[in-house]
Coordinates of C-alpha atoms in Angstrom, one line a residue:
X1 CA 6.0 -5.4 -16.3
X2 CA 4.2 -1.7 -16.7
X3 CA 5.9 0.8 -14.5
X4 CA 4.5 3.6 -12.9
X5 CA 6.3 6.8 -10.8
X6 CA 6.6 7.8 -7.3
X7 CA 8.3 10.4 -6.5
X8 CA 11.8 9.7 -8.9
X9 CA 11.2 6.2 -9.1
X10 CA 9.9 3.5 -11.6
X11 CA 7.8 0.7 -10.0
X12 CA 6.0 -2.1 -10.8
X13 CA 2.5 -1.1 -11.7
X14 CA 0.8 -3.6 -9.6
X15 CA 2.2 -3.2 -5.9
X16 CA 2.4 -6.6 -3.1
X17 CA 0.4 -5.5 -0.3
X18 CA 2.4 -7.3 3.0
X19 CA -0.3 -6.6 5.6
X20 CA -2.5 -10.5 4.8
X21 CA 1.2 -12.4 5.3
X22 CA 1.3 -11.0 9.1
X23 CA -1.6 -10.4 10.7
X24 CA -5.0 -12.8 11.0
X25 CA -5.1 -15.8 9.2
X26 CA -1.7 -15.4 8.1
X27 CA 0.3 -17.7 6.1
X28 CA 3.3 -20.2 7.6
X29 CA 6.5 -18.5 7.0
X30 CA 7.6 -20.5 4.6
X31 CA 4.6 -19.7 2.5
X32 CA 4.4 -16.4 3.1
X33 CA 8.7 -16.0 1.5
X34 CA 7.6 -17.8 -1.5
X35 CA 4.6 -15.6 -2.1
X36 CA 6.9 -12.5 -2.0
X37 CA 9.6 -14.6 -4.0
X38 CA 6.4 -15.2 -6.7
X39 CA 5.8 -11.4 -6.6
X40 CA 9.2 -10.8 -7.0
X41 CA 9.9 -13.1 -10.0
X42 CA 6.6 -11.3 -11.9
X43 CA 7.8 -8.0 -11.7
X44 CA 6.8 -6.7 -8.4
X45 CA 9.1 -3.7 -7.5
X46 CA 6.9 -2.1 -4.9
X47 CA 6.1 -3.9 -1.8
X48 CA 4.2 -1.8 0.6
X49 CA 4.2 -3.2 4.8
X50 CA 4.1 -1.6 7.8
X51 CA 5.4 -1.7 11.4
X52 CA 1.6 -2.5 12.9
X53 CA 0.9 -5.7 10.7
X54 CA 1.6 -8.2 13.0
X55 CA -0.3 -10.0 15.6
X56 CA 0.9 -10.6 19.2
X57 CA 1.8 -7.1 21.6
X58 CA 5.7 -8.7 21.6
X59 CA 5.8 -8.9 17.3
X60 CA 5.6 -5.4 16.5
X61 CA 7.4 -5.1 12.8
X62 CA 6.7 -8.8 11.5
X63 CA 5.8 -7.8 8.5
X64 CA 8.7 -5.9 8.1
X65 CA 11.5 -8.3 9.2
X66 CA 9.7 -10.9 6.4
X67 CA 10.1 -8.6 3.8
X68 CA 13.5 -7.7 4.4
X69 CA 14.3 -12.1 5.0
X70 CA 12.4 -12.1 1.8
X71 CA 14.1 -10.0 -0.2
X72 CA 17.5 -10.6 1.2
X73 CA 16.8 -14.8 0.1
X74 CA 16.0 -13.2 -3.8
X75 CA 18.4 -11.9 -6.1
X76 CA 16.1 -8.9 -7.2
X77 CA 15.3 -8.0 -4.2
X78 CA 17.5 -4.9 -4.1
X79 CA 15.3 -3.4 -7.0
X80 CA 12.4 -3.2 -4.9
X81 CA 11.1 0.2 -3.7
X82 CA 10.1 -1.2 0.4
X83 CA 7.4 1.3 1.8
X84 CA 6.3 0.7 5.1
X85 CA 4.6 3.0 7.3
X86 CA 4.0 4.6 11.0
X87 CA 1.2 5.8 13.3
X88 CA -0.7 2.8 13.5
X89 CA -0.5 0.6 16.5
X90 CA -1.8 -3.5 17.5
X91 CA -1.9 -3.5 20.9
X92 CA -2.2 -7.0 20.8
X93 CA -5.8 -8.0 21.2
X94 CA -6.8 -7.1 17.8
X95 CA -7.7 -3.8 17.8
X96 CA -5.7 -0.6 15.9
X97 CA -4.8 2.1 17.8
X98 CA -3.5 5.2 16.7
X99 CA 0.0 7.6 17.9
X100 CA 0.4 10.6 15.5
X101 CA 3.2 12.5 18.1
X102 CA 6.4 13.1 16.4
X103 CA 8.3 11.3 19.0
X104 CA 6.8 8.1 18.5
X105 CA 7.0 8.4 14.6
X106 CA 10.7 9.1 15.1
X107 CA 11.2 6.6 17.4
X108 CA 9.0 4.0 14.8
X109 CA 10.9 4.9 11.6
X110 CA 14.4 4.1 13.3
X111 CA 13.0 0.7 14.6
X112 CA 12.1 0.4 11.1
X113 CA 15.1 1.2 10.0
X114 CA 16.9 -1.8 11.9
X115 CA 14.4 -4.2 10.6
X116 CA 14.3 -3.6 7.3
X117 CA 18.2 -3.6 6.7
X118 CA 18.5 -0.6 5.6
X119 CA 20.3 3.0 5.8
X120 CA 17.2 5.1 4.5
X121 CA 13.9 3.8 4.1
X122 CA 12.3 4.2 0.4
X123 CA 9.5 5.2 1.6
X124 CA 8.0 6.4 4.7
X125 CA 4.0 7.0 5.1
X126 CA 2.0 8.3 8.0
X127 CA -0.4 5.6 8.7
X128 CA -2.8 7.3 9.8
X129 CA -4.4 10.8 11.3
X130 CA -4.4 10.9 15.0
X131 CA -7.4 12.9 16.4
X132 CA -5.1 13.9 19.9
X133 CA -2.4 15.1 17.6
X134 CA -2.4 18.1 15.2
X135 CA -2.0 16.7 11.5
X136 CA 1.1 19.3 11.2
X137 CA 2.6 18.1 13.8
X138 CA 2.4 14.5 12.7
X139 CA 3.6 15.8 9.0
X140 CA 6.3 17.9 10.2
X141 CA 8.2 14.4 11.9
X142 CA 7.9 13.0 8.5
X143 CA 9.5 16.0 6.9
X144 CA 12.5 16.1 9.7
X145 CA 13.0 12.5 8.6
X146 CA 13.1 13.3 5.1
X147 CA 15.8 16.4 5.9
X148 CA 17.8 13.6 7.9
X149 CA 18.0 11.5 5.5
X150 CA 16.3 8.3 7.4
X151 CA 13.7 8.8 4.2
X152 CA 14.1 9.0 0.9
X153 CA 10.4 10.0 -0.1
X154 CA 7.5 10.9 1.8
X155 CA 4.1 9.6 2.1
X156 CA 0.2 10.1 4.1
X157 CA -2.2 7.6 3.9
X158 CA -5.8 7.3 5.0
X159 CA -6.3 11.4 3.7
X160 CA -8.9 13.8 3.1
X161 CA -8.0 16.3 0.0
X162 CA -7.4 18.7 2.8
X163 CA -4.6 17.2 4.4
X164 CA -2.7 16.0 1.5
X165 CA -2.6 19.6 0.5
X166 CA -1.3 20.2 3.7
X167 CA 0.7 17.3 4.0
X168 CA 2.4 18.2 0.5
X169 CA 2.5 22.4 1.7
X170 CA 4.6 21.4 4.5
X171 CA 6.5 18.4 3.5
X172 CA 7.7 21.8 0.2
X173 CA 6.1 20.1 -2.1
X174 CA 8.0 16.3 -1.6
X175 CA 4.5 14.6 -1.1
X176 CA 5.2 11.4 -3.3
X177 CA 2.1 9.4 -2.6
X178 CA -1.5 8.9 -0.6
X179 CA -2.2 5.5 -0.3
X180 CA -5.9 5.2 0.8
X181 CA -8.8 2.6 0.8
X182 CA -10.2 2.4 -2.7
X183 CA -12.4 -0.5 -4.4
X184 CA -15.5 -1.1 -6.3
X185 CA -16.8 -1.6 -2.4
X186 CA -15.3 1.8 -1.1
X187 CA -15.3 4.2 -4.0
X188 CA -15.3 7.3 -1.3
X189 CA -11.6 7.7 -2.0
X190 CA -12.4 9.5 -5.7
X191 CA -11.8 12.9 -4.4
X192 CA -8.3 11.8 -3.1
X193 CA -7.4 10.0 -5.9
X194 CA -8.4 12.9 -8.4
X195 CA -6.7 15.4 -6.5
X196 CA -3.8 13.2 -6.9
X197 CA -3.7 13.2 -10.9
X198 CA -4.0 16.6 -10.6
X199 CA -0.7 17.0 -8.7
X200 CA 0.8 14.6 -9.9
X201 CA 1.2 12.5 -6.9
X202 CA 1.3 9.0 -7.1
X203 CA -2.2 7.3 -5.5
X204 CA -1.8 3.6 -4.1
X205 CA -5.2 1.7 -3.1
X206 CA -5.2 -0.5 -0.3
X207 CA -7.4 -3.3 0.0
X208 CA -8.2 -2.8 -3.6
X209 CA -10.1 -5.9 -4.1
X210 CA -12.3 -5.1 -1.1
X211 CA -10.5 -6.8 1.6
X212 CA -8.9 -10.2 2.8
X213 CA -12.1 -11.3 3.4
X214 CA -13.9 -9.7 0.6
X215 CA -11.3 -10.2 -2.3
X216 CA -12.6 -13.8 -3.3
X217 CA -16.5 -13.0 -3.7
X218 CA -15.6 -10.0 -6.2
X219 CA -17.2 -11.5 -9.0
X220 CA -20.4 -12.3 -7.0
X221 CA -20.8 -9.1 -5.6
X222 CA -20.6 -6.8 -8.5
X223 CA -21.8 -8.9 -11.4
X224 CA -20.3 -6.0 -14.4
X225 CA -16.5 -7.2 -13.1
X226 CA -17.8 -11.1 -13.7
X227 CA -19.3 -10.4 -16.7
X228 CA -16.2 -8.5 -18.1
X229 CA -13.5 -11.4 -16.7
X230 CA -16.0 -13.8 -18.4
X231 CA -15.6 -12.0 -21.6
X232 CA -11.5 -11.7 -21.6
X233 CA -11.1 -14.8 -19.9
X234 CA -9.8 -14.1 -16.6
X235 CA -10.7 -13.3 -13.1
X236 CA -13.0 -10.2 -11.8
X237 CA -10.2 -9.5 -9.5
X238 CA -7.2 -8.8 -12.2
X239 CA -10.6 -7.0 -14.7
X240 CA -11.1 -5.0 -10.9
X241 CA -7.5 -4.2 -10.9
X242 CA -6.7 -3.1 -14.7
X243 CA -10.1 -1.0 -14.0
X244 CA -8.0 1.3 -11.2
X245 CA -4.8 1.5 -13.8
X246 CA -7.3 2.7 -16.3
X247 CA -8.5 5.2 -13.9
X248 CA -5.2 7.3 -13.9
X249 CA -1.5 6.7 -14.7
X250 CA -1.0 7.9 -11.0
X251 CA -2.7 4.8 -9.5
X252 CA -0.4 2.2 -8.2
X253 CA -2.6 -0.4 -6.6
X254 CA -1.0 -2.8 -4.1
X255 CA -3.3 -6.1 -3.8
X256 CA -2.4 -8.0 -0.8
X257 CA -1.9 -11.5 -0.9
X258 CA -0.9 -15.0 0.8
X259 CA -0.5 -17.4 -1.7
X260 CA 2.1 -17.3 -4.9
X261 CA -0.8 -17.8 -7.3
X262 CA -2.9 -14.8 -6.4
X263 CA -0.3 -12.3 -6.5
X264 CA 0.8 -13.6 -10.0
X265 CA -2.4 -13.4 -11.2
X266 CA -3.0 -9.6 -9.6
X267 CA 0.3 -8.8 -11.5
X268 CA -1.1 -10.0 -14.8
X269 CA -3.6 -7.0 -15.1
X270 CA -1.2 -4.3 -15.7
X271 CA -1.2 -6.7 -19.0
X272 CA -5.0 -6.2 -19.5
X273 CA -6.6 -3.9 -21.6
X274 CA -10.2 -2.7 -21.4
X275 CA -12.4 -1.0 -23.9
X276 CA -13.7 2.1 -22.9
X277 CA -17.2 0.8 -22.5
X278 CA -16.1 -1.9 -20.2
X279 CA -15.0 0.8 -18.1
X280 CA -17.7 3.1 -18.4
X281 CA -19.5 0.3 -17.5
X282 CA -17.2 -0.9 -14.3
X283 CA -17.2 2.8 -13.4
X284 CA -21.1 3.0 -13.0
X285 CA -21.0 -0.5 -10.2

């Protein structure tokens, strides 16, 4: 497997996205272990969660507590980099909700803590900007956790360029990664993810073959991924994937995924190379 960096660490190049194994349409449990053990045995040493991927008001941290039963049941799961997240609420009825304060991120990161297993968490991301909240404010909790010790690296996601210049200003320069939307369906993140080449800052995509619902009619939608997979052999979704690696050696993508074969085949593309015009050409979709 391809490694990429965040912050001081090597990971896999290709990332497991957790959020499709918790909430809607989710997986049985024992189906949803073996597609983390699947990741685990391609390479996967990034798996990104979160403690709002769940369902039901009384589950909050599923996704978490099956990453940390998943890993614990692996014998490489301690050379995974888990990064989950806070900010982001399900009350229960499927809508998101959002609580930026710094008492409920502190209060979110040590219930974290507990679930996943752990004495620091790898790495710990705001989920997401809270309007009633000032963004330094929200930023500042993350850096008292990093001071603490309760994280080992810091993270923002769903960021303007603004505010990951301010996250990375107050955090004294310890931003590690934005991990923002990003696909051939939502290419509004370029900004983001150019600023984060320029610092140096490692850029994770999420939802990066356009969405649980959206991942399987790639090929369909944007005929110049179809007509490249047709041409190397393979599907439009690992072509739309070695197109992001291609992009920048800062971009870590992290495909979600519910089933053992689709993650295996989302970690073959860090083994795909393109030729510059097929990404010229993926570039102009």
């Amino acid at each position: 497997m391809h490694t990429r960096r965040i912050g001081d660490i090597d990971v896999s190049a290709i990332g497991l996205g957790g959020m499709p194994l918790s909430i809607e349409g989710r997986p049985d449990e024992a189906r949803a272990l073996a597609t983390v053990h699947a990741a685990l045995d391609a390479g996967v040493t990034l798996i990104d969660t979160a403690d709002a991927y769940h369902l039901h008001a009384h589950e909050v941290g599923h996704n978490e507590t099956l990453i940390a039963k998943a890993l614990a049941t692996h014998d490489r799961g301690a050379d995974v980099l888990v990064a989950t997240k806070g900010g982001h609420l399900r009350p229960g009825d499927g809508s998101w909700t959002r609580d930026g304060s710094p008492e409920h991120l502190k209060r979110a990161c040590e219930a974290s803590l507990r679930r996943l297993g752990v004495e620091a968490i790898g790495l710990y991301q705001f989920h997401r900007p809270d309007p009633r909240v000032p963004y330094a404010d929200s930023v500042g909790a993350i850096r008292e956790l990093l001071d603490e010790g309760k994280i080992r690296m810091a993270g923002i996601s769903n960021a303007d360029p603004g505010q990951i210049r301010q996250a990375d200003d107050i955090l004294g320069g310890r931003l590690v990664s934005v991990q923002n939307q990003f696909s051939p369906a939502f290419g509004s993140s370029e900004p983001e993810l150019r600023l984060c080449a320029e610092l140096g800052i490692a850029f994770l995509p999420w939802s990066p073959l356009g969405g649980i619902s959206r991942a399987r009619e790639l090929g369909s939608a944007y005929a110049p991924f179809a007509a490249v997979a047709e041409a190397h052999g393979v599907s439009p979704q690992r072509v739309c994937l070695a197109w992001m690696l291609a992009k920048s050696p800062v971009v870590v993508p992290i495909p979600g995924s519910s089933r053992p074969e689709t993650i295996r085949d989302s970690v073959a593309a860090a083994e795909l190379t393109l030729t510059a015009k097929e990404i010229a050409t993926l570039d102009a979709v």
